[in-house]
PDB file of C-alpha atoms in Angstrom:
ATOM      1  CA  MET A 109     197.628  82.257 114.313  1.00 48.00           C
ATOM      2  CA  THR A 110     200.319  82.071 116.962  1.00 50.00           C
ATOM      3  CA  THR A 111     200.245  84.758 119.640  1.00 50.00           C
ATOM      4  CA  PRO A 112     203.591  86.572 119.862  1.00 53.00           C
ATOM      5  CA  ALA A 113     205.536  85.525 122.924  1.00 53.00           C
ATOM      6  CA  ASN A 114     205.869  89.118 124.169  1.00 55.00           C
ATOM      7  CA  SER A 115     202.128  89.963 123.989  1.00 53.00           C
ATOM      8  CA  SER A 116     199.856  89.949 127.048  1.00 66.00           C
ATOM      9  CA  SER A 117     196.141  89.366 127.276  1.00 79.00           C
ATOM     10  CA  ARG A 118     194.055  92.365 128.441  1.00 89.00           C
ATOM     11  CA  ILE A 119     190.415  91.780 129.352  1.00 91.00           C
ATOM     12  CA  ALA A 120     188.121  94.796 129.823  1.00 87.00           C
ATOM     13  CA  ARG A 121     185.291  93.925 132.186  1.00 83.00           C
ATOM     14  CA  GLY A 122     181.758  94.943 131.213  1.00 82.00           C
ATOM     15  CA  GLY A 123     178.362  95.036 132.875  1.00 79.00           C
ATOM     16  CA  LYS A 124     177.705  98.738 133.445  1.00 80.00           C
ATOM     17  CA  ALA A 125     176.297 101.568 131.373  1.00 80.00           C
ATOM     18  CA  ILE A 126     178.696 104.246 132.682  1.00 84.00           C
ATOM     19  CA  TYR A 127     182.284 103.850 133.891  1.00 83.00           C
ATOM     20  CA  GLY A 128     184.675 105.958 135.932  1.00 86.00           C
ATOM     21  CA  ALA A 129     182.077 107.454 138.283  1.00 90.00           C
ATOM     22  CA  PRO A 130     181.465 105.013 141.131  1.00 95.00           C
ATOM     23  CA  LEU A 131     179.562 107.457 143.370  1.00 97.00           C
ATOM     24  CA  GLY A 132     175.876 108.176 142.735  1.00 98.00           C
ATOM     25  CA  ILE A 133     174.182 111.246 144.262  1.00 98.00           C
ATOM     26  CA  LEU A 134     170.414 111.461 144.775  1.00 98.00           C
ATOM     27  CA  MET A 135     169.343 115.070 144.245  1.00 97.00           C
ATOM     28  CA  LEU A 136     166.320 116.965 145.484  1.00 97.00           C
ATOM     29  CA  GLU A 137     164.317 118.818 142.838  1.00 96.00           C
ATOM     30  CA  ALA A 138     165.161 122.511 143.221  1.00 94.00           C
ATOM     31  CA  ARG A 139     166.149 125.596 141.214  1.00 92.00           C
ATOM     32  CA  PHE A 140     168.304 127.628 143.598  1.00 94.00           C
ATOM     33  CA  PRO A 141     171.898 128.290 142.488  1.00 94.00           C
ATOM     34  CA  ARG A 142     174.397 125.569 143.304  1.00 96.00           C
ATOM     35  CA  ILE A 143     177.683 127.403 143.638  1.00 97.00           C
ATOM     36  CA  PRO A 144     181.091 125.678 143.729  1.00 97.00           C
ATOM     37  CA  GLY A 145     181.276 123.763 146.998  1.00 97.00           C
ATOM     38  CA  ASP A 146     177.595 122.908 146.870  1.00 97.00           C
ATOM     39  CA  MET A 147     177.050 119.171 146.574  1.00 95.00           C
ATOM     40  CA  GLY A 148     174.993 119.662 143.414  1.00 95.00           C
ATOM     41  CA  ASN A 149     177.760 121.513 141.576  1.00 97.00           C
ATOM     42  CA  GLY A 150     179.823 119.002 139.599  1.00 96.00           C
ATOM     43  CA  THR A 151     182.983 121.124 139.931  1.00 97.00           C
ATOM     44  CA  THR A 152     182.891 120.630 143.721  1.00 98.00           C
ATOM     45  CA  TRP A 153     184.200 117.088 143.450  1.00 97.00           C
ATOM     46  CA  PRO A 154     187.786 116.062 142.635  1.00 96.00           C
ATOM     47  CA  PHE A 155     186.334 112.935 140.990  1.00 97.00           C
ATOM     48  CA  PRO A 156     183.432 112.209 138.603  1.00 96.00           C
ATOM     49  CA  VAL A 157     179.992 111.551 140.094  1.00 97.00           C
ATOM     50  CA  LEU A 158     176.613 110.428 138.800  1.00 97.00           C
ATOM     51  CA  TYR A 159     173.552 112.566 139.560  1.00 98.00           C
ATOM     52  CA  ARG A 160     169.884 111.593 139.649  1.00 97.00           C
ATOM     53  CA  VAL A 161     167.142 114.130 140.451  1.00 97.00           C
ATOM     54  CA  VAL A 162     164.227 112.636 142.397  1.00 97.00           C
ATOM     55  CA  ASN A 163     161.174 114.226 140.819  1.00 94.00           C
ATOM     56  CA  GLY A 164     158.785 115.792 143.304  1.00 95.00           C
ATOM     57  CA  ALA A 165     161.271 115.685 146.191  1.00 96.00           C
ATOM     58  CA  SER A 166     161.412 119.415 146.903  1.00 96.00           C
ATOM     59  CA  PRO A 167     163.494 120.796 149.790  1.00 95.00           C
ATOM     60  CA  GLU A 168     160.291 121.940 151.477  1.00 95.00           C
ATOM     61  CA  LYS A 169     158.781 118.434 151.335  1.00 96.00           C
ATOM     62  CA  VAL A 170     161.947 116.762 152.608  1.00 97.00           C
ATOM     63  CA  VAL A 171     163.050 119.284 155.231  1.00 97.00           C
ATOM     64  CA  LEU A 172     159.749 120.660 156.517  1.00 96.00           C
ATOM     65  CA  LYS A 173     157.380 117.746 155.882  1.00 96.00           C
ATOM     66  CA  GLY A 174     159.484 114.725 156.810  1.00 96.00           C
ATOM     67  CA  ALA A 175     159.838 113.453 153.215  1.00 96.00           C
ATOM     68  CA  ALA A 176     156.403 111.874 153.637  1.00 96.00           C
ATOM     69  CA  GLY A 177     155.585 109.411 150.872  1.00 96.00           C
ATOM     70  CA  LEU A 178     158.900 109.856 149.073  1.00 97.00           C
ATOM     71  CA  LEU A 179     160.773 106.703 150.155  1.00 97.00           C
ATOM     72  CA  PRO A 180     159.713 104.628 147.082  1.00 97.00           C
ATOM     73  CA  ASP A 181     160.892 107.420 144.779  1.00 97.00           C
ATOM     74  CA  PHE A 182     164.289 107.591 146.453  1.00 98.00           C
ATOM     75  CA  ILE A 183     164.693 103.826 146.310  1.00 98.00           C
ATOM     76  CA  ASP A 184     163.776 103.711 142.617  1.00 97.00           C
ATOM     77  CA  ALA A 185     166.212 106.538 141.842  1.00 98.00           C
ATOM     78  CA  ALA A 186     168.987 104.849 143.826  1.00 98.00           C
ATOM     79  CA  LYS A 187     168.423 101.606 141.926  1.00 98.00           C
ATOM     80  CA  ASP A 188     168.651 103.545 138.654  1.00 97.00           C
ATOM     81  CA  LEU A 189     172.035 104.922 139.698  1.00 97.00           C
ATOM     82  CA  VAL A 190     173.275 101.438 140.574  1.00 97.00           C
ATOM     83  CA  ARG A 191     172.086 100.145 137.197  1.00 95.00           C
ATOM     84  CA  LEU A 192     174.024 102.932 135.514  1.00 95.00           C
ATOM     85  CA  GLY A 193     177.224 101.999 137.332  1.00 95.00           C
ATOM     86  CA  ALA A 194     177.189 103.569 140.793  1.00 96.00           C
ATOM     87  CA  GLU A 195     179.008 101.443 143.376  1.00 97.00           C
ATOM     88  CA  ALA A 196     177.826 103.572 146.318  1.00 98.00           C
ATOM     89  CA  ILE A 197     175.002 106.038 146.948  1.00 98.00           C
ATOM     90  CA  THR A 198     174.703 109.311 148.809  1.00 98.00           C
ATOM     91  CA  THR A 199     172.110 112.098 148.874  1.00 98.00           C
ATOM     92  CA  ASN A 200     172.121 115.871 148.798  1.00 96.00           C
ATOM     93  CA  CYS A 201     170.051 116.421 151.938  1.00 97.00           C
ATOM     94  CA  GLY A 202     171.074 115.568 155.486  1.00 97.00           C
ATOM     95  CA  PHE A 203     167.403 115.105 156.421  1.00 97.00           C
ATOM     96  CA  LEU A 204     167.355 111.914 154.349  1.00 98.00           C
ATOM     97  CA  SER A 205     168.982 110.097 157.260  1.00 98.00           C
ATOM     98  CA  LEU A 206     165.360 109.028 157.790  1.00 97.00           C
ATOM     99  CA  PHE A 207     165.800 106.650 154.840  1.00 98.00           C
ATOM    100  CA  GLN A 208     169.321 105.359 155.573  1.00 97.00           C
ATOM    101  CA  LYS A 209     168.384 101.786 156.490  1.00 97.00           C
ATOM    102  CA  GLU A 210     165.701 101.409 153.838  1.00 97.00           C
ATOM    103  CA  ILE A 211     167.792 102.634 150.908  1.00 98.00           C
ATOM    104  CA  ALA A 212     170.818 100.601 151.991  1.00 97.00           C
ATOM    105  CA  ALA A 213     168.669  97.481 152.240  1.00 97.00           C
ATOM    106  CA  ALA A 214     167.123  98.063 148.821  1.00 98.00           C
ATOM    107  CA  VAL A 215     170.163  98.767 146.648  1.00 97.00           C
ATOM    108  CA  GLY A 216     172.824  96.350 147.913  1.00 94.00           C
ATOM    109  CA  VAL A 217     175.718  98.836 147.762  1.00 97.00           C
ATOM    110  CA  PRO A 218     177.177 101.130 150.447  1.00 98.00           C
ATOM    111  CA  VAL A 219     174.875 104.068 151.248  1.00 98.00           C
ATOM    112  CA  ALA A 220     175.621 107.282 153.150  1.00 98.00           C
ATOM    113  CA  THR A 221     172.496 109.413 153.181  1.00 98.00           C
ATOM    114  CA  SER A 222     173.531 112.227 155.513  1.00 98.00           C
ATOM    115  CA  SER A 223     176.445 114.363 156.637  1.00 98.00           C
ATOM    116  CA  LEU A 224     175.143 113.707 160.150  1.00 98.00           C
ATOM    117  CA  MET A 225     176.660 110.223 159.970  1.00 98.00           C
ATOM    118  CA  GLN A 226     180.041 111.839 160.729  1.00 97.00           C
ATOM    119  CA  VAL A 227     179.033 112.851 164.250  1.00 98.00           C
ATOM    120  CA  PRO A 228     180.186 109.625 165.989  1.00 97.00           C
ATOM    121  CA  TRP A 229     183.514 109.735 164.146  1.00 96.00           C
ATOM    122  CA  VAL A 230     184.143 113.376 165.019  1.00 98.00           C
ATOM    123  CA  GLN A 231     183.110 112.798 168.636  1.00 98.00           C
ATOM    124  CA  ALA A 232     185.760 110.099 168.919  1.00 98.00           C
ATOM    125  CA  THR A 233     188.449 112.679 168.099  1.00 98.00           C
ATOM    126  CA  LEU A 234     187.500 115.161 170.804  1.00 98.00           C
ATOM    127  CA  PRO A 235     189.017 115.438 174.287  1.00 97.00           C
ATOM    128  CA  PRO A 236     186.958 114.621 177.379  1.00 97.00           C
ATOM    129  CA  GLY A 237     184.315 117.240 178.140  1.00 97.00           C
ATOM    130  CA  LYS A 238     183.905 118.297 174.524  1.00 98.00           C
ATOM    131  CA  ARG A 239     181.169 117.260 172.115  1.00 98.00           C
ATOM    132  CA  VAL A 240     179.976 117.783 168.567  1.00 98.00           C
ATOM    133  CA  GLY A 241     177.453 120.490 167.722  1.00 98.00           C
ATOM    134  CA  LEU A 242     175.298 120.750 164.611  1.00 98.00           C
ATOM    135  CA  VAL A 243     174.429 123.576 162.259  1.00 98.00           C
ATOM    136  CA  THR A 244     171.351 122.621 160.271  1.00 98.00           C
ATOM    137  CA  VAL A 245     169.209 124.372 157.705  1.00 97.00           C
ATOM    138  CA  SER A 246     166.128 123.818 159.885  1.00 97.00           C
ATOM    139  CA  GLY A 247     166.555 123.261 163.589  1.00 97.00           C
ATOM    140  CA  SER A 248     162.819 123.174 164.230  1.00 96.00           C
ATOM    141  CA  THR A 249     162.226 120.155 161.978  1.00 97.00           C
ATOM    142  CA  LEU A 250     165.400 118.136 162.600  1.00 97.00           C
ATOM    143  CA  THR A 251     163.763 115.504 164.787  1.00 97.00           C
ATOM    144  CA  PRO A 252     165.042 112.696 167.024  1.00 97.00           C
ATOM    145  CA  ALA A 253     164.181 110.308 164.180  1.00 97.00           C
ATOM    146  CA  HIS A 254     166.625 112.130 161.887  1.00 97.00           C
ATOM    147  CA  LEU A 255     169.332 111.950 164.534  1.00 98.00           C
ATOM    148  CA  GLU A 256     168.698 108.289 165.293  1.00 97.00           C
ATOM    149  CA  GLY A 257     168.864 107.445 161.586  1.00 97.00           C
ATOM    150  CA  ALA A 258     172.426 108.784 161.489  1.00 97.00           C
ATOM    151  CA  GLY A 259     173.547 107.462 164.873  1.00 97.00           C
ATOM    152  CA  VAL A 260     173.637 110.918 166.458  1.00 98.00           C
ATOM    153  CA  PRO A 261     173.057 111.268 170.241  1.00 97.00           C
ATOM    154  CA  LEU A 262     169.677 112.838 170.884  1.00 97.00           C
ATOM    155  CA  ASP A 263     171.111 115.456 173.235  1.00 97.00           C
ATOM    156  CA  THR A 264     173.445 116.844 170.557  1.00 98.00           C
ATOM    157  CA  PRO A 265     173.174 120.663 170.529  1.00 98.00           C
ATOM    158  CA  LEU A 266     172.050 122.231 167.274  1.00 98.00           C
ATOM    159  CA  VAL A 267     171.140 125.566 165.736  1.00 98.00           C
ATOM    160  CA  GLY A 268     169.238 126.161 162.496  1.00 98.00           C
ATOM    161  CA  THR A 269     169.266 128.944 159.922  1.00 97.00           C
ATOM    162  CA  GLU A 270     165.502 129.586 159.917  1.00 95.00           C
ATOM    163  CA  ASN A 271     165.927 133.072 161.349  1.00 93.00           C
ATOM    164  CA  GLY A 272     168.516 134.154 158.803  1.00 95.00           C
ATOM    165  CA  LYS A 273     168.000 136.597 155.970  1.00 94.00           C
ATOM    166  CA  GLU A 274     168.788 134.459 152.921  1.00 96.00           C
ATOM    167  CA  PHE A 275     169.867 130.810 153.213  1.00 96.00           C
ATOM    168  CA  PHE A 276     166.619 129.279 154.492  1.00 95.00           C
ATOM    169  CA  ARG A 277     164.406 131.579 152.412  1.00 96.00           C
ATOM    170  CA  VAL A 278     166.079 130.575 149.148  1.00 95.00           C
ATOM    171  CA  LEU A 279     166.890 126.910 149.735  1.00 94.00           C
ATOM    172  CA  ILE A 280     163.856 125.707 151.652  1.00 95.00           C
ATOM    173  CA  LYS A 281     161.064 128.195 151.040  1.00 94.00           C
ATOM    174  CA  ALA A 282     162.058 128.758 147.379  1.00 93.00           C
ATOM    175  CA  GLU A 283     161.092 132.415 147.574  1.00 95.00           C
ATOM    176  CA  LYS A 284     163.392 133.202 144.639  1.00 93.00           C
ATOM    177  CA  ASP A 285     165.817 131.472 142.261  1.00 93.00           C
ATOM    178  CA  ASP A 286     168.753 133.807 142.887  1.00 96.00           C
ATOM    179  CA  MET A 287     170.776 133.969 146.102  1.00 97.00           C
ATOM    180  CA  ASP A 288     172.955 136.589 147.754  1.00 97.00           C
ATOM    181  CA  VAL A 289     175.985 134.435 148.583  1.00 97.00           C
ATOM    182  CA  GLY A 290     177.334 136.876 151.141  1.00 97.00           C
ATOM    183  CA  LEU A 291     174.073 136.901 153.072  1.00 97.00           C
ATOM    184  CA  ALA A 292     173.835 133.110 152.867  1.00 97.00           C
ATOM    185  CA  GLU A 293     177.343 132.795 154.297  1.00 98.00           C
ATOM    186  CA  ARG A 294     176.456 135.186 157.095  1.00 98.00           C
ATOM    187  CA  ASP A 295     173.405 133.084 158.004  1.00 98.00           C
ATOM    188  CA  VAL A 296     175.526 129.949 158.360  1.00 98.00           C
ATOM    189  CA  VAL A 297     178.304 131.713 160.271  1.00 98.00           C
ATOM    190  CA  GLU A 298     175.843 133.369 162.665  1.00 98.00           C
ATOM    191  CA  ALA A 299     174.153 130.030 163.340  1.00 98.00           C
ATOM    192  CA  GLY A 300     177.530 128.497 164.157  1.00 98.00           C
ATOM    193  CA  LYS A 301     178.494 131.370 166.431  1.00 98.00           C
ATOM    194  CA  LEU A 302     175.193 131.062 168.297  1.00 98.00           C
ATOM    195  CA  LEU A 303     175.733 127.315 168.666  1.00 98.00           C
ATOM    196  CA  VAL A 304     179.137 127.835 170.281  1.00 98.00           C
ATOM    197  CA  ALA A 305     177.960 130.721 172.437  1.00 98.00           C
ATOM    198  CA  LYS A 306     175.070 128.689 173.853  1.00 98.00           C
ATOM    199  CA  ASN A 307     177.152 125.516 174.226  1.00 98.00           C
ATOM    200  CA  PRO A 308     180.741 126.224 175.325  1.00 98.00           C
ATOM    201  CA  ASP A 309     181.442 122.497 175.472  1.00 98.00           C
ATOM    202  CA  VAL A 310     181.172 122.211 171.673  1.00 98.00           C
ATOM    203  CA  GLY A 311     184.571 121.145 170.357  1.00 98.00           C
ATOM    204  CA  ALA A 312     183.717 120.612 166.679  1.00 98.00           C
ATOM    205  CA  ILE A 313     180.859 121.376 164.308  1.00 98.00           C
ATOM    206  CA  VAL A 314     179.163 119.179 161.725  1.00 98.00           C
ATOM    207  CA  LEU A 315     177.144 120.929 159.025  1.00 98.00           C
ATOM    208  CA  GLU A 316     173.970 118.967 158.273  1.00 98.00           C
ATOM    209  CA  CYS A 317     173.048 120.769 155.066  1.00 97.00           C
ATOM    210  CA  THR A 318     174.824 119.722 151.871  1.00 97.00           C
ATOM    211  CA  ASN A 319     174.612 123.293 150.560  1.00 97.00           C
ATOM    212  CA  MET A 320     176.801 124.593 153.419  1.00 98.00           C
ATOM    213  CA  PRO A 321     180.339 123.515 152.390  1.00 98.00           C
ATOM    214  CA  PRO A 322     180.983 126.835 150.548  1.00 98.00           C
ATOM    215  CA  TYR A 323     180.749 128.540 153.951  1.00 98.00           C
ATOM    216  CA  ALA A 324     182.635 126.007 156.106  1.00 98.00           C
ATOM    217  CA  ALA A 325     185.966 127.827 155.899  1.00 98.00           C
ATOM    218  CA  ALA A 326     184.384 131.126 156.960  1.00 98.00           C
ATOM    219  CA  LEU A 327     182.692 129.436 159.912  1.00 98.00           C
ATOM    220  CA  GLN A 328     185.892 127.676 160.979  1.00 98.00           C
ATOM    221  CA  ALA A 329     187.798 130.952 160.856  1.00 98.00           C
ATOM    222  CA  GLU A 330     185.116 132.658 162.936  1.00 98.00           C
ATOM    223  CA  VAL A 331     184.754 130.085 165.733  1.00 98.00           C
ATOM    224  CA  GLY A 332     188.220 128.516 165.688  1.00 98.00           C
ATOM    225  CA  LEU A 333     186.894 124.940 165.788  1.00 98.00           C
ATOM    226  CA  PRO A 334     187.045 122.040 163.321  1.00 98.00           C
ATOM    227  CA  VAL A 335     184.129 122.092 160.886  1.00 98.00           C
ATOM    228  CA  TYR A 336     182.999 118.995 158.988  1.00 98.00           C
ATOM    229  CA  ASP A 337     180.457 118.784 156.184  1.00 98.00           C
ATOM    230  CA  ILE A 338     179.228 116.618 153.333  1.00 98.00           C
ATOM    231  CA  TYR A 339     182.431 117.346 151.388  1.00 98.00           C
ATOM    232  CA  SER A 340     184.637 115.943 154.141  1.00 97.00           C
ATOM    233  CA  MET A 341     182.402 112.885 154.433  1.00 97.00           C
ATOM    234  CA  ILE A 342     182.047 112.096 150.744  1.00 97.00           C
ATOM    235  CA  THR A 343     185.735 112.497 149.942  1.00 97.00           C
ATOM    236  CA  TRP A 344     186.352 109.910 152.687  1.00 97.00           C
ATOM    237  CA  PHE A 345     183.542 107.717 151.346  1.00 97.00           C
ATOM    238  CA  HIS A 346     184.916 107.839 147.804  1.00 97.00           C
ATOM    239  CA  ALA A 347     188.446 107.040 149.005  1.00 97.00           C
ATOM    240  CA  GLY A 348     187.264 103.551 149.859  1.00 97.00           C
ATOM    241  CA  LEU A 349     185.703 103.097 146.423  1.00 96.00           C
ATOM    242  CA  ARG A 350     188.886 104.101 144.623  1.00 96.00           C
ATOM    243  CA  PRO A 351     191.879 103.812 146.966  1.00 96.00           C
ATOM    244  CA  ARG A 352     194.907 105.768 145.822  1.00 93.00           C
ATOM    245  CA  VAL A 353     197.485 103.676 144.015  1.00 94.00           C
ATOM    246  CA  PHE A 354     200.930 104.508 145.368  1.00 95.00           C
ATOM    247  CA  ALA A 355     203.559 103.947 142.704  1.00 88.00           C
TER     248      ALA A 355
END
């Protein structure tokens, strides 16, 4: 049969199990509510994502116990996401900067484990005499190793939410499944205010915890400084995977 002169050949490329979602997210195993803006809420993202829960990787184990013994589980889960079709990998806990090099070496695709990786970029935008400060879910267990894994200067000022009334208790200690969103927001805002009060040279804030984006706008309004989080980082990360086509 002769192919009509005005027809064109269209080849659909195969090789994946799932299409249209190039970003894979490694999730901790938890039951607290993931409200819009939380990394684990699918409606947060303006693009499709693939999720994979790492069994046994509780927030308490990762944040308070250094994710001891969990690296093989995260690598296996990341490889599963790549097999499904992920072209890049991220995680839903900033403390997983500990595993940045190992996961990237194992999966062969771009990996961004932690919101903390933004710190050098944000620092480059600030005027002389100003530096980045961190708000983290747990200031007492965010170690130099976590900072080094993300390329963060070891003298970076930080404040945690351990002394708050809701955020830490629900997310890390798992004292209950439900969460008072207003109290959680207040915990994050108060931590940011304390950070700025103790460190007047802070010119921008990076939120370590991937559950903090719902409260970033409230914090920015309170302290009057730029606030960056996992949402700002991952939307940038995804933009390289699927650059906008300008017609």
